[in-house]
mmCIF file of C-alpha atoms in Angstrom:
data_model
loop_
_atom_site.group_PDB
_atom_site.id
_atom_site.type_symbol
_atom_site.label_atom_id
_atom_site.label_comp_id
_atom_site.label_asym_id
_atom_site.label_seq_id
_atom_site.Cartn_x
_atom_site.Cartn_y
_atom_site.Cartn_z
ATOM 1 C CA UNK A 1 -28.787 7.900 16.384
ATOM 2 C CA UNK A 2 -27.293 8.189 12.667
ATOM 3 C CA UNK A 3 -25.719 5.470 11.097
ATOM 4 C CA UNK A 4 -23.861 4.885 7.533
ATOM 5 C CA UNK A 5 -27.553 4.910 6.027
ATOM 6 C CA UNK A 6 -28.128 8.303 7.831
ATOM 7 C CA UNK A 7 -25.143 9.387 6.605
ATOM 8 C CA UNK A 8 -25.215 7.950 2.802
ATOM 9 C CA UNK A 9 -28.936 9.388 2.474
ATOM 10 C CA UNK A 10 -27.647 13.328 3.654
ATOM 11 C CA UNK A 11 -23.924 13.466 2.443
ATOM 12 C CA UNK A 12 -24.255 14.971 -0.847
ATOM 13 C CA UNK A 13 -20.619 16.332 -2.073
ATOM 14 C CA UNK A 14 -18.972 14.094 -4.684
ATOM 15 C CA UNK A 15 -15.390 12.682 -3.333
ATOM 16 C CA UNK A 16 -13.651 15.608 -5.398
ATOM 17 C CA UNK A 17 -15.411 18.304 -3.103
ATOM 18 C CA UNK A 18 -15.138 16.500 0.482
ATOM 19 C CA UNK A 19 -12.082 14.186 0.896
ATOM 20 C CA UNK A 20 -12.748 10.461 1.534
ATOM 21 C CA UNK A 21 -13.405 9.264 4.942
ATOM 22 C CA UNK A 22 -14.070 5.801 7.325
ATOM 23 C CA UNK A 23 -17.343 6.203 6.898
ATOM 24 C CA UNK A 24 -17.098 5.980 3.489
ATOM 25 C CA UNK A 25 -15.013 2.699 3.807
ATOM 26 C CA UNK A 26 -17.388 1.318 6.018
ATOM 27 C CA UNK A 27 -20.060 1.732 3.450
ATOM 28 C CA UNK A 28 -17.956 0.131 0.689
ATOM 29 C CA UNK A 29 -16.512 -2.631 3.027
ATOM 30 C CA UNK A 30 -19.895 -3.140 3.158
ATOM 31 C CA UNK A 31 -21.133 -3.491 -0.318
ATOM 32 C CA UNK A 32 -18.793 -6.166 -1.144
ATOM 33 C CA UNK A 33 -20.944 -8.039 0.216
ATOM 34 C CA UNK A 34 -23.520 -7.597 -2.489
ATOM 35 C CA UNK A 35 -23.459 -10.719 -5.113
ATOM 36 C CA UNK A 36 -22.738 -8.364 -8.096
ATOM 37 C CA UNK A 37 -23.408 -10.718 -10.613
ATOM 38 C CA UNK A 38 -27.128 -11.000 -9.683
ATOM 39 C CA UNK A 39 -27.419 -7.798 -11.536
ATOM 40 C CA UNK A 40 -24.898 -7.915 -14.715
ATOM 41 C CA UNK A 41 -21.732 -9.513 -15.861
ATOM 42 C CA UNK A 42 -20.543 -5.774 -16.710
ATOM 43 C CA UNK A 43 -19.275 -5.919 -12.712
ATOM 44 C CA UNK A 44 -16.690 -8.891 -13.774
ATOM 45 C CA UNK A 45 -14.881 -6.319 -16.620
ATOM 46 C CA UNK A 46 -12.600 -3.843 -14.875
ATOM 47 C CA UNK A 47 -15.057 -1.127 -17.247
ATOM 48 C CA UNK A 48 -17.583 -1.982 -14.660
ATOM 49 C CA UNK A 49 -20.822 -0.117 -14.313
ATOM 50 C CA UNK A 50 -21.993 2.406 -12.291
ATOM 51 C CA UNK A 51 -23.239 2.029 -8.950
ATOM 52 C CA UNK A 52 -26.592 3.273 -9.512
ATOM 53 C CA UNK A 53 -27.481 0.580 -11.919
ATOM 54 C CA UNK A 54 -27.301 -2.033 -9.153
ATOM 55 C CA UNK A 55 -30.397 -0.749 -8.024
ATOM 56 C CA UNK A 56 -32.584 -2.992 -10.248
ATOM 57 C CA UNK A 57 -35.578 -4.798 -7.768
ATOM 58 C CA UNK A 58 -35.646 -7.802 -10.289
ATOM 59 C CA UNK A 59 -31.955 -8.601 -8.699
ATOM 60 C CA UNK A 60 -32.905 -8.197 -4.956
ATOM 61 C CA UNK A 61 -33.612 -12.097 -4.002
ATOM 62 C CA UNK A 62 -29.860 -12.836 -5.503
ATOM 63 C CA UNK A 63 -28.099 -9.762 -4.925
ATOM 64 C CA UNK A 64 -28.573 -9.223 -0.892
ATOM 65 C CA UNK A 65 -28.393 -12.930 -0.229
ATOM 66 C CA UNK A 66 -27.569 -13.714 3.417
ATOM 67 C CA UNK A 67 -26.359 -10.043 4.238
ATOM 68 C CA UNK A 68 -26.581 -8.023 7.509
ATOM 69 C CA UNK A 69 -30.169 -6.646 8.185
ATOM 70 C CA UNK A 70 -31.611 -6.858 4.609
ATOM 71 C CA UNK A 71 -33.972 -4.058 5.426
ATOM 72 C CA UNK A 72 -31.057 -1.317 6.100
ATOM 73 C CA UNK A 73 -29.374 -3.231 2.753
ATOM 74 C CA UNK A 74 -32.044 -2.328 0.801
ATOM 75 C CA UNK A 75 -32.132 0.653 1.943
ATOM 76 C CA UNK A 76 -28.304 1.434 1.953
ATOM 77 C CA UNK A 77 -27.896 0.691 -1.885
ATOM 78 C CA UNK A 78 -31.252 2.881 -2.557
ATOM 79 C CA UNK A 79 -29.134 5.635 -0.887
ATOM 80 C CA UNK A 80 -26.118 4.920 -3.054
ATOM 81 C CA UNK A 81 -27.879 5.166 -5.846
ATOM 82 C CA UNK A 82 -29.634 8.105 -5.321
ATOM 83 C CA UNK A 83 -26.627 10.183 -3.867
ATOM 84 C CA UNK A 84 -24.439 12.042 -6.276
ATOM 85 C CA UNK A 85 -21.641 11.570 -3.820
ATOM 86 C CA UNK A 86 -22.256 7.571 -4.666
ATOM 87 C CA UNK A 87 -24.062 7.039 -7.543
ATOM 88 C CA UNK A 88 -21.270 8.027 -10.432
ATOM 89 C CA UNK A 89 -19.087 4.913 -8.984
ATOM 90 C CA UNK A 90 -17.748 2.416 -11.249
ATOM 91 C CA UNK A 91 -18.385 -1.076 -10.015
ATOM 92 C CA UNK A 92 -15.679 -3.169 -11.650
ATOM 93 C CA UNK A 93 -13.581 -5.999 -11.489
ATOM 94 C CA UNK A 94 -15.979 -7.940 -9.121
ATOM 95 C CA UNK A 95 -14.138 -11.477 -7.830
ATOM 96 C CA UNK A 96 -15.925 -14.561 -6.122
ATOM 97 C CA UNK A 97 -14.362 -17.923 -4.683
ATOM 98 C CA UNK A 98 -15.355 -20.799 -3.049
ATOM 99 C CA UNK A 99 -13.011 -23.669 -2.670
ATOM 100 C CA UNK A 100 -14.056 -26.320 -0.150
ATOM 101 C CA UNK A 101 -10.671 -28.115 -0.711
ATOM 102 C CA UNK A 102 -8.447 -25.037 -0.342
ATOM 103 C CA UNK A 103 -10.719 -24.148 2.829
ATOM 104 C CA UNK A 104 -11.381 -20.538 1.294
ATOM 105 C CA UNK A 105 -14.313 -18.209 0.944
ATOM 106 C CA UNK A 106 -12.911 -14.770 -0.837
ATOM 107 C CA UNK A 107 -15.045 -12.192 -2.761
ATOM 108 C CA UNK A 108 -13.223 -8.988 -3.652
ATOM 109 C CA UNK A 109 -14.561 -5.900 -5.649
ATOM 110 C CA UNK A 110 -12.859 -2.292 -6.735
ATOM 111 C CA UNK A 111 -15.666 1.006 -6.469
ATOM 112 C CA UNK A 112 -13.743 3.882 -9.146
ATOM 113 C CA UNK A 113 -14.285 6.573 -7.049
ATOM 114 C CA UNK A 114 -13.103 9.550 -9.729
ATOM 115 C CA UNK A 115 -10.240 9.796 -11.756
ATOM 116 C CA UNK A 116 -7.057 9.025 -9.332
ATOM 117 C CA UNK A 117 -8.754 6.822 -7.095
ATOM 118 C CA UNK A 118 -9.672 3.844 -6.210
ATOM 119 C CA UNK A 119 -11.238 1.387 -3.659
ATOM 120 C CA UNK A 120 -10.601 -1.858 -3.550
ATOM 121 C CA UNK A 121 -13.179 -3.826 -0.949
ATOM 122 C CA UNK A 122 -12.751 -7.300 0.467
ATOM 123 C CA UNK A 123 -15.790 -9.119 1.482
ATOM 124 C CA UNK A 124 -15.844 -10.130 5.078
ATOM 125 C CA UNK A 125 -16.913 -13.454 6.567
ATOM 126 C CA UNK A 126 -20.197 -15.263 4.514
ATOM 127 C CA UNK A 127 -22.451 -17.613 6.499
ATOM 128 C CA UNK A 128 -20.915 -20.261 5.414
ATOM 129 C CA UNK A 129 -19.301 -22.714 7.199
ATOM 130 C CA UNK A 130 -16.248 -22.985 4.760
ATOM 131 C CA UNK A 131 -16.099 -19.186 5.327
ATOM 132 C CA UNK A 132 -15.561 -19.443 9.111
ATOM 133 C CA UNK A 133 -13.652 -22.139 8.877
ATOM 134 C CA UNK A 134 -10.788 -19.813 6.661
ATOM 135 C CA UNK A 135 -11.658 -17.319 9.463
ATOM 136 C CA UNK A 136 -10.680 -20.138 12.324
ATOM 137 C CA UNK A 137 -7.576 -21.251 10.567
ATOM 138 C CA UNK A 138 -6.237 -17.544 10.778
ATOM 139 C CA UNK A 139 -4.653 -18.685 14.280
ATOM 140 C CA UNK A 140 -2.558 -21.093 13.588
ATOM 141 C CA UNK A 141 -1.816 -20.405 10.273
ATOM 142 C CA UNK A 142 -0.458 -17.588 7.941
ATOM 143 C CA UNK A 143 -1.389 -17.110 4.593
ATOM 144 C CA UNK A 144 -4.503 -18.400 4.459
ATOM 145 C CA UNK A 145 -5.589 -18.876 1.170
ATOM 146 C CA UNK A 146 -7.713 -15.870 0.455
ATOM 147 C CA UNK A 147 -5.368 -13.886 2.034
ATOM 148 C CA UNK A 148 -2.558 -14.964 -0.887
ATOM 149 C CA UNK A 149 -5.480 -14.527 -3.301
ATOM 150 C CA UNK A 150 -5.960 -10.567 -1.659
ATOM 151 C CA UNK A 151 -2.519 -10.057 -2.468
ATOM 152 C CA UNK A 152 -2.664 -11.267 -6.529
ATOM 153 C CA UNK A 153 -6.053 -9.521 -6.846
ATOM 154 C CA UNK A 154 -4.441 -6.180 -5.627
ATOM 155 C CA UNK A 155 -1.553 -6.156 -8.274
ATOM 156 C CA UNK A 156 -4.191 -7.100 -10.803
ATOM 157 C CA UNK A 157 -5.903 -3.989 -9.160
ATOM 158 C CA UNK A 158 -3.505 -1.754 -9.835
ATOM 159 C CA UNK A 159 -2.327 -3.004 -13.137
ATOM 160 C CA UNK A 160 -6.188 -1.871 -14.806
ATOM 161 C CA UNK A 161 -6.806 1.377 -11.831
ATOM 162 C CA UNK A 162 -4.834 4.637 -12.245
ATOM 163 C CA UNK A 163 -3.896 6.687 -9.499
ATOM 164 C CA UNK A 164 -3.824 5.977 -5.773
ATOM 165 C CA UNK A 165 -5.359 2.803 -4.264
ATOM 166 C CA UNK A 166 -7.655 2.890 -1.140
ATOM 167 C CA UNK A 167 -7.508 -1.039 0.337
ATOM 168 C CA UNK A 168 -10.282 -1.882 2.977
ATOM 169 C CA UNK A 169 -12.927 -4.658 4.454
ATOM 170 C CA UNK A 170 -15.460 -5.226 7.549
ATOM 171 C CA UNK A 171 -14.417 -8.157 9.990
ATOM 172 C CA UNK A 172 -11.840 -10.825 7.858
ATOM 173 C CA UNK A 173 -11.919 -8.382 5.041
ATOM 174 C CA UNK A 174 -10.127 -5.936 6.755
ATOM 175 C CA UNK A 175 -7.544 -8.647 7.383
ATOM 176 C CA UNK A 176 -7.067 -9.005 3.951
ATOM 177 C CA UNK A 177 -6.653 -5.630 2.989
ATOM 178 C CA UNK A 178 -3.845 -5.117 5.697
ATOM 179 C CA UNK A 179 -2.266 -8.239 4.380
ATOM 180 C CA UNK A 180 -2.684 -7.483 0.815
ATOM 181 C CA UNK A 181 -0.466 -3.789 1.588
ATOM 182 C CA UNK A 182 1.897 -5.505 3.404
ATOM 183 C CA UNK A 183 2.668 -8.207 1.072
ATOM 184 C CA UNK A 184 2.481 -5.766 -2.185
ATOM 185 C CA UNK A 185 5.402 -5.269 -4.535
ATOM 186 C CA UNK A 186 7.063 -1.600 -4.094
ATOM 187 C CA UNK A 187 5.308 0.021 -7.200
ATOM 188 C CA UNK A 188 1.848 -0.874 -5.569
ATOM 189 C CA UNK A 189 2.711 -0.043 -2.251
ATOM 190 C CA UNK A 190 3.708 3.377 -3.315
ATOM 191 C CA UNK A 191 -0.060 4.122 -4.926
ATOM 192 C CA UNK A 192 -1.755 2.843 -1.564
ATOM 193 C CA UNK A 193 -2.674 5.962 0.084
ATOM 194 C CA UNK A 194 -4.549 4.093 3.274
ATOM 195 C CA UNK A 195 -5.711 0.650 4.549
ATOM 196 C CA UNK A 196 -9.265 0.682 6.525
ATOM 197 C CA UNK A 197 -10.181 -2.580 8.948
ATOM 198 C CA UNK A 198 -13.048 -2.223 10.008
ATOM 199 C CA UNK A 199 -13.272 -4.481 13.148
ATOM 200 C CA UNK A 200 -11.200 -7.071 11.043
ATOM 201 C CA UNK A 201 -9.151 -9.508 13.318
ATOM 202 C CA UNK A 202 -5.120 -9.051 13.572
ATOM 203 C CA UNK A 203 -2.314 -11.152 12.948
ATOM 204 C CA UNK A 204 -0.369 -14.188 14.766
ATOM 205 C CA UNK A 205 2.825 -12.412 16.184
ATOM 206 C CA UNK A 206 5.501 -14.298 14.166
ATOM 207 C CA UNK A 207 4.036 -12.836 10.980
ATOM 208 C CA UNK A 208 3.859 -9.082 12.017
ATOM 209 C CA UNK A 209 7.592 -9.399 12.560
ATOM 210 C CA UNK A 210 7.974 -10.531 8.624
ATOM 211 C CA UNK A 211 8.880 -7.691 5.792
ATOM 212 C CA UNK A 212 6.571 -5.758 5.194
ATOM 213 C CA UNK A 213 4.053 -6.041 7.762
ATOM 214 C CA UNK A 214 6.326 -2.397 9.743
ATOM 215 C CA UNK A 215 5.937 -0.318 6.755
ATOM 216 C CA UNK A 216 2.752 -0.983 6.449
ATOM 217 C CA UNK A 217 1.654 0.371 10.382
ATOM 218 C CA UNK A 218 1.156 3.931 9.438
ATOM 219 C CA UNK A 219 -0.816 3.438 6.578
ATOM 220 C CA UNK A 220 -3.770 1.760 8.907
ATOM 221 C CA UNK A 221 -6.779 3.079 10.069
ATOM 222 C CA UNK A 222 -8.362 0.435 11.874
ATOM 223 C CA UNK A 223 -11.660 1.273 13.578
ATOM 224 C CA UNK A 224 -13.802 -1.129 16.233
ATOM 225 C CA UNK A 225 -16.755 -0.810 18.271
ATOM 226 C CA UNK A 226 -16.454 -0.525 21.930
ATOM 227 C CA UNK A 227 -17.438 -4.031 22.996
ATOM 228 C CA UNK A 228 -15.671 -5.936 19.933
ATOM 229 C CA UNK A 229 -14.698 -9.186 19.928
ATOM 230 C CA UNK A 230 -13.840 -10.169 16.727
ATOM 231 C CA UNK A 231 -11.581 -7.302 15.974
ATOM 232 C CA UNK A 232 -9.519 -7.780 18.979
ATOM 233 C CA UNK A 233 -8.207 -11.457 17.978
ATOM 234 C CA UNK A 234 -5.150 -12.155 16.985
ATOM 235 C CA UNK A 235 -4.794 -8.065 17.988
ATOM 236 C CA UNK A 236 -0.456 -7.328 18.388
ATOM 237 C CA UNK A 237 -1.397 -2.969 18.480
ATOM 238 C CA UNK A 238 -3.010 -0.894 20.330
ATOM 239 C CA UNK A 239 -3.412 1.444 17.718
ATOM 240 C CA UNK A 240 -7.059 1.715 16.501
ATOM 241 C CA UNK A 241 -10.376 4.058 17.167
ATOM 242 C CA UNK A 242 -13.286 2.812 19.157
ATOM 243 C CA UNK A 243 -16.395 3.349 17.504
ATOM 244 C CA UNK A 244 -19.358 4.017 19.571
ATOM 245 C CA UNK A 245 -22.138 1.055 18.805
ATOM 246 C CA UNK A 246 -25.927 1.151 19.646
ATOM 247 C CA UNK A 247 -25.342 -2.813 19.509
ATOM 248 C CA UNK A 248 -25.221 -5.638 22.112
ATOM 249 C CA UNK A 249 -22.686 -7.691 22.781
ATOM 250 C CA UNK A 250 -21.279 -9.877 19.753
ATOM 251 C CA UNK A 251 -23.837 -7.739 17.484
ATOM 252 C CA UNK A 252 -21.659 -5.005 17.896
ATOM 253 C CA UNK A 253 -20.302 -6.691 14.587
ATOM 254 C CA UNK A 254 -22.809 -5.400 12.839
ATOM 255 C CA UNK A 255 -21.939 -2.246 10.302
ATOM 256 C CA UNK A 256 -25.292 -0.590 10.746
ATOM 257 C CA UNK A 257 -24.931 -0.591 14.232
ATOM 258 C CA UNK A 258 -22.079 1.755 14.222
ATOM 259 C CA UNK A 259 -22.922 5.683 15.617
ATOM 260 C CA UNK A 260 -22.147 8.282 12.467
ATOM 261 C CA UNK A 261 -21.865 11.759 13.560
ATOM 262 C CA UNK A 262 -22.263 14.497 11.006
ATOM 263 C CA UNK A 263 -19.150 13.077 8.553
ATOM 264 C CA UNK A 264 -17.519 10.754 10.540
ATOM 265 C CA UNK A 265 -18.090 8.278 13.269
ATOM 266 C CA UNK A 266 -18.723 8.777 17.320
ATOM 267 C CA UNK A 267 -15.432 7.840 18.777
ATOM 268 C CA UNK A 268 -14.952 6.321 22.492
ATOM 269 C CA UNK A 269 -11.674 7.136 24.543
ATOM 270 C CA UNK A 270 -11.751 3.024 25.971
ATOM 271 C CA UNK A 271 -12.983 -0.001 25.003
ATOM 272 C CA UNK A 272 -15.868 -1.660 26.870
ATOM 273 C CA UNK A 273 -14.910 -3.322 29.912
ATOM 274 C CA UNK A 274 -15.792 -6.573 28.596
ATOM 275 C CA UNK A 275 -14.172 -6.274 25.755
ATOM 276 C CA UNK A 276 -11.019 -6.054 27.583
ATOM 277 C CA UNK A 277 -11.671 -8.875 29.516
ATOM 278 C CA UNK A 278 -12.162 -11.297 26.546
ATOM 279 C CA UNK A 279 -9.572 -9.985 24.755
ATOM 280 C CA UNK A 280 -7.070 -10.295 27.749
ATOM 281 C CA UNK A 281 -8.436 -14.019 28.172
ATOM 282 C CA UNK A 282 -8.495 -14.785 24.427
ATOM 283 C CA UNK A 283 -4.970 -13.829 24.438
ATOM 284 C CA UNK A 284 -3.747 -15.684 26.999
ATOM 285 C CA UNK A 285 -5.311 -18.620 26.515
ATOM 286 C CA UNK A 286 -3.740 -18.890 22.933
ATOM 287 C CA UNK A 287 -0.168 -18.190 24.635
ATOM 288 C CA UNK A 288 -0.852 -21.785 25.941
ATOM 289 C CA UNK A 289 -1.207 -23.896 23.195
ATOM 290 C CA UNK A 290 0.749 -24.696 20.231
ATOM 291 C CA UNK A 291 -0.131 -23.815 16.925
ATOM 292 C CA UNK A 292 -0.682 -27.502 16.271
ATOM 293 C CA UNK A 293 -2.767 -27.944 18.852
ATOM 294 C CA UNK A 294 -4.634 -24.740 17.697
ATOM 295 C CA UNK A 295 -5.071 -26.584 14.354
ATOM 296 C CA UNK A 296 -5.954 -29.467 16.350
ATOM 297 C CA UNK A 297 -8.849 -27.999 18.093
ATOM 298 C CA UNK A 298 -9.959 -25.545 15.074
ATOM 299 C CA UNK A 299 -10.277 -29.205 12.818
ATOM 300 C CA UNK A 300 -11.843 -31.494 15.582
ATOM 301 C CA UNK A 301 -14.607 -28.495 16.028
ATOM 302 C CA UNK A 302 -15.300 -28.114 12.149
ATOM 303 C CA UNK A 303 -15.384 -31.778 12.219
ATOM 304 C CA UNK A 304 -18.562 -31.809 14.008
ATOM 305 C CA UNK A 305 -20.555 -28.947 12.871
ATOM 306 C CA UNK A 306 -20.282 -30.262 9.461
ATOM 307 C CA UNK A 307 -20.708 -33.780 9.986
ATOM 308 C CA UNK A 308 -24.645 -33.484 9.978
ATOM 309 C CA UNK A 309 -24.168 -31.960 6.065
ATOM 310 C CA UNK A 310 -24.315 -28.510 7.291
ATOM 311 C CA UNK A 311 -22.816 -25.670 5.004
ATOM 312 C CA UNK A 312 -24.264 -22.440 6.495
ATOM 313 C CA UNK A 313 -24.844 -20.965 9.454
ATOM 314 C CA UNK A 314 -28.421 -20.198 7.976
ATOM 315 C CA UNK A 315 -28.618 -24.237 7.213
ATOM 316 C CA UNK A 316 -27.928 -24.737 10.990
ATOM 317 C CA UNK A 317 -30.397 -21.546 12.247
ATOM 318 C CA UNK A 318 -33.727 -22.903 9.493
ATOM 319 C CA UNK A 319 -33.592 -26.049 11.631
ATOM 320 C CA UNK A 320 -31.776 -26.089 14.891
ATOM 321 C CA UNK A 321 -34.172 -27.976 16.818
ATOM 322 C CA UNK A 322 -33.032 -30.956 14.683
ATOM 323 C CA UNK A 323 -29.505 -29.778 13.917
ATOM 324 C CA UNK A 324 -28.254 -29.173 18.111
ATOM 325 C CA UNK A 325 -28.608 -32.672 18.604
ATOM 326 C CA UNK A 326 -27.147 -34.185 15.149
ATOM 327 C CA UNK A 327 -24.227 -31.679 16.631
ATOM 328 C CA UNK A 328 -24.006 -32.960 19.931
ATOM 329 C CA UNK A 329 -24.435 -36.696 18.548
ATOM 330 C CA UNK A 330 -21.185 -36.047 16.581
ATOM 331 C CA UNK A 331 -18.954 -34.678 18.985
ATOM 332 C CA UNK A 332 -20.019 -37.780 22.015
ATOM 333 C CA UNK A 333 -19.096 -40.231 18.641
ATOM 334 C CA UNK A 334 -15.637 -38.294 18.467
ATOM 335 C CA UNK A 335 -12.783 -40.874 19.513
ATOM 336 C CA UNK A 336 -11.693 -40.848 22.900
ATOM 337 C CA UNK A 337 -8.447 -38.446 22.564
ATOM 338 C CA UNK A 338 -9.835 -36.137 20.507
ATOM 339 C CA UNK A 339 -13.077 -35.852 22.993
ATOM 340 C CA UNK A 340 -10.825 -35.807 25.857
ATOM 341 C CA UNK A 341 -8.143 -33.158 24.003
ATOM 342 C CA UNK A 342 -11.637 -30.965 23.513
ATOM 343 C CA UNK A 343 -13.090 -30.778 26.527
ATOM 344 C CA UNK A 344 -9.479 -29.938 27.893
ATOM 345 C CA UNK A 345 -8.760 -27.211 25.777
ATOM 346 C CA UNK A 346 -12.168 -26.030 26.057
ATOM 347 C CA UNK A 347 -11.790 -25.973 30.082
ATOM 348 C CA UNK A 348 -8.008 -24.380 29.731
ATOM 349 C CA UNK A 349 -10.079 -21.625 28.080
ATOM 350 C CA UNK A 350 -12.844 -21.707 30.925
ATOM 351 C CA UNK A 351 -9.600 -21.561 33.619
ATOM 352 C CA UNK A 352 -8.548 -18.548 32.427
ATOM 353 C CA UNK A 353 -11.599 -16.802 32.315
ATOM 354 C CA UNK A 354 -11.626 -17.125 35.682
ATOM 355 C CA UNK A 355 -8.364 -16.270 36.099
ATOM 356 C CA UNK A 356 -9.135 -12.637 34.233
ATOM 357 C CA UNK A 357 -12.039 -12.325 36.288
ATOM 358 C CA UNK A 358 -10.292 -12.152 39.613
ATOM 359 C CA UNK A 359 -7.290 -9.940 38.008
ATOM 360 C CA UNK A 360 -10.432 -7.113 37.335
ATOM 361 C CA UNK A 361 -11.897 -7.682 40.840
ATOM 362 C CA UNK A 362 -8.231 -7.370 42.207
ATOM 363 C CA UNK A 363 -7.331 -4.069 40.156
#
């Protein structure tokens, strides 16, 4: 089965000879991942560099830090830089933010594809736990703060690109691209040509019925795999492609696991059965609570994962023997409310699994 390394390592014509696709967004969503600046500061100037020069081993250690599968990484960006439908790229205007006080995690890059367009990538979800926090606050709460920061980086975008804009991302990235569109002034909305989310969760209902957010519906190609889960939060439209996934599960996430066929992806008439059922649950569930007890529940939770001094998820992984029980130490030393408002909500949620359960055996 071929994936976007398949596909990067036998698609040859340059984007002037064969038109750009989702694949091809896929494969940029997921180079923004790459820590550019490992390599040169050349990536920071909107002159950039090209892609091909990123391939420098020296940078490797820095460059794919805590990415998906670092084998198919490495051998993704060897691909790039070898294909002369990727390799004449211009890498520029690379972005990076952290801001434990604002709650935000944001990286943002734009890939010159020729002269006339351009793709501007935002970075998905890190590992750390800042990152998914931003992610977690996305249901209660509209604009997060790298969302606002999409938005300024896209005028700033357009102000140094010429010709039509491409906006995508993998998982909150793609998030960020839809909002960025939908919240762009009308000169920069008329030079976005499309908007890719690739699995990239959706938006609380109140702000889909702000301006913007209609005009921006036909300009998105959103794309998920058949058993998704994080692409179906926060999900007001049915109107996406199912991608076909040799993953498992929650790894279904994963860009490499996605099925490439010849130029474009495998495509599924219906989502996964499961799916469906957590999305239905998901949904429901949230219909219940408030958004302040959403924010409630999101800050009691981050409350105890990081109370044992934990940043990443790769911090809690290297020593979770130790770090399960510093967790579970936290949440018992939790003040009675909050404990008790937990373990309610968390059973609320555990009610209407059930509930969706019988619905399926009933249908």
């Amino acid at each position: 089965m071929e994936n976007i390394v398949s596909y990067a390592e036998k698609q040859m014509e340059p984007f002037d000879q064969r038109p750009f696709c989702a694949v091809d967004s896929l494969i940029l969503s997921w180079a923004s991942y790459l820590h550019f600046s490992a390599v040169s500061a050349e990536v920071y100037r909107w002159s950039g560099m090209r892609l091909a020069e990123l391939f420098r081993a020296e940078a490797f250690g820095d460059l794919f830090a805590e990415m998906w599968d670092l084998e198919q990484s490495r051998r993704l960006l060897a691909a790039l830089a070898a294909s002369p439908r990727f390799r004449n790229i211009r890498v520029c205007g690379y972005c990076q933010q952290t801001d434990l006080e604002k709650e935000q995690q944001f990286a943002a890059v734009t890939f010159r594809l020729h002269q006339g367009l351009n793709y501007i990538a935002f970075r998905g979800t890190d590992l750390s736990l800042i990152g998914w926090k931003e992610n977690f606050n996305m249901a209660f709460k509209c604009p997060v703060p790298s969302q606002e920061e999409a938005r300024r980086y896209v005028t700033d975008a357009a102000q140094h690109c010429e010709g039509d804009l491409l906006l995508g991302g993998h998982s909150k990235g793609g998030n960020l691209a839809v909002y960025a569109a939908a919240k762009s002034k009308d000169d920069v909305w008329q030079r976005i040509a499309r908007v890719y989310s690739h699995d990239g969760p959706g938006f609380l209902e109140k702000v889909l019925r702000t301006e913007g957010f209609a005009r921006v519906v036909d300009k998105v190609d959103k794309t998920l795999p058949q058993s998704s889960l994080v692409g179906l939060l926060l999900e007001q439209n049915s109107s996406y492609r199912i991608v076909k996934s040799k993953g498992i599960g929650v790894w279904q996430h994963d860009p490499f696991s996605w099925i490439v066929n010849g130029a474009d992806f495998r495509y599924l008439e219906h989502l996964a059965p499961q799916a469906e059922y957590f999305d239905r649950t998901l949904s429901e569930w949230l219909s219940q609570i408030s958004d302040a007890e959403r924010e409630r529940f999101v800050e009691a939770l981050y409350g105890v994962l990081s109370s044992n001094e934990i940043e990443s998820i790769s911090d809690f992984r290297s020593d979770w023997q130790k770090n399960v029980p510093a967790v579970m130490r936290a949440a018992a030393q939790l003040d009675g409310d909050t404990r008790r408002f937990l373990i309610r909500t968390v059973k609320a949620l555990a009610v209407q699994g059930v509930k969706s359960l019988k619905k399926d055996a009933e249908a």
